[in-house]
Amino acid sequence: VYKRQVFACTALLTGSMAIAGVVVGMVLWIILGVVGVLAVWNRVGSGYGVRINAVSVVNVVMATGLSVEFVVHIAAAFLNYHHPLSAGSRDKSCSREVRAKQALSSMGASVFSGITLTKLVGIAVLGVAPSHLFRVYYFRMYTCLIAVGAFVGLAFLPVFLSLYGPLLPGGEERRLHDFKDDGEGEGETGKVRTTKVRKKTKKKKEK
């Protein structure tokens, strides 16, 4: 049920069913990763481990919403990436690999510092809490969530998008940036303008 809600909200906000599917898939990977890490932690660790009860189930449900933060920003940056057009370099500049690299470089620092580190600092105090409930069911579970979410969002997702991410549609209006030539074939982003990009079609010569 929650996966359907994540899919519907992501598809509505991003306007892409493909990106919504990727986000839901990454959220599932994070949840499964958290459950797997907790199972290993229970076996190798000493003392009372995480059990299936009301507290752990509520935390897993909350983890579904928190997991979206680790992936949706980079996925949206990948979807909305637009490279300034230069002669003969559009196809290469708009490849999946280039878009994934740009999405990670533009949003990776924000995901790491604004989401990963802030959550880690927020739950760090629970590690020394006198209550066993807070140390196990909150500090341990959310530490696993942050670690797995950061790995999936910053490492696995960019690689997945570079290989299987949705391609940019052709023949639609795109927001492009003015390209200022600096004399070495490179440029800097200027004003944003809208233009139409059409696919080139091969014409057969009439005999």
Short mmCIF file of N, CA and C in Angstrom, two decimals, residues 83-93 177 179 181 185-186 193 200:
data_model
loop_
_atom_site.label_atom_id
_atom_site.label_comp_id
_atom_site.label_asym_id
_atom_site.label_seq_id
_atom_site.Cartn_x
_atom_site.Cartn_y
_atom_site.Cartn_z
N HIS A 83 21.42 19.69 -20.99
CA HIS A 83 22.75 20.17 -21.36
C HIS A 83 22.61 21.23 -22.43
N PRO A 84 23.37 22.34 -22.37
CA PRO A 84 23.35 23.33 -23.44
C PRO A 84 23.80 22.70 -24.75
N LEU A 85 23.06 23.01 -25.79
CA LEU A 85 23.35 22.40 -27.08
C LEU A 85 24.60 23.01 -27.70
N SER A 86 25.45 22.16 -28.17
CA SER A 86 26.59 22.60 -28.94
C SER A 86 26.66 21.75 -30.19
N ALA A 87 27.25 22.26 -31.22
CA ALA A 87 27.23 21.61 -32.52
C ALA A 87 27.84 20.22 -32.45
N GLY A 88 27.04 19.24 -32.88
CA GLY A 88 27.54 17.87 -32.99
C GLY A 88 27.79 17.16 -31.68
N SER A 89 27.33 17.69 -30.54
CA SER A 89 27.64 17.03 -29.26
C SER A 89 26.41 16.77 -28.41
N ARG A 90 25.20 16.93 -28.98
CA ARG A 90 23.99 16.79 -28.18
C ARG A 90 23.79 15.36 -27.69
N ASP A 91 23.94 14.39 -28.59
CA ASP A 91 23.68 13.01 -28.20
C ASP A 91 24.63 12.55 -27.10
N LYS A 92 25.90 12.91 -27.20
CA LYS A 92 26.88 12.51 -26.20
C LYS A 92 26.63 13.22 -24.88
N SER A 93 26.24 14.52 -24.98
CA SER A 93 26.06 15.32 -23.77
C SER A 93 24.82 14.90 -22.99
N HIS A 177 20.12 26.07 -21.77
CA HIS A 177 20.90 27.18 -21.26
C HIS A 177 21.73 27.80 -22.38
N PHE A 179 24.81 29.21 -24.20
CA PHE A 179 26.17 28.68 -24.17
C PHE A 179 27.12 29.80 -24.56
N ASP A 181 30.84 30.94 -25.32
CA ASP A 181 32.12 30.34 -25.69
C ASP A 181 33.25 31.11 -25.02
N GLY A 185 36.30 25.90 -26.36
CA GLY A 185 35.28 24.90 -26.62
C GLY A 185 34.37 24.64 -25.43
N GLU A 186 34.58 25.35 -24.31
CA GLU A 186 33.74 25.17 -23.14
C GLU A 186 32.93 26.44 -22.94
N ARG A 193 16.50 29.56 -21.64
CA ARG A 193 15.54 29.84 -22.69
C ARG A 193 14.91 28.52 -23.13
N LYS A 200 16.55 14.34 -35.87
CA LYS A 200 17.00 14.37 -37.25
C LYS A 200 16.59 13.07 -37.94
#
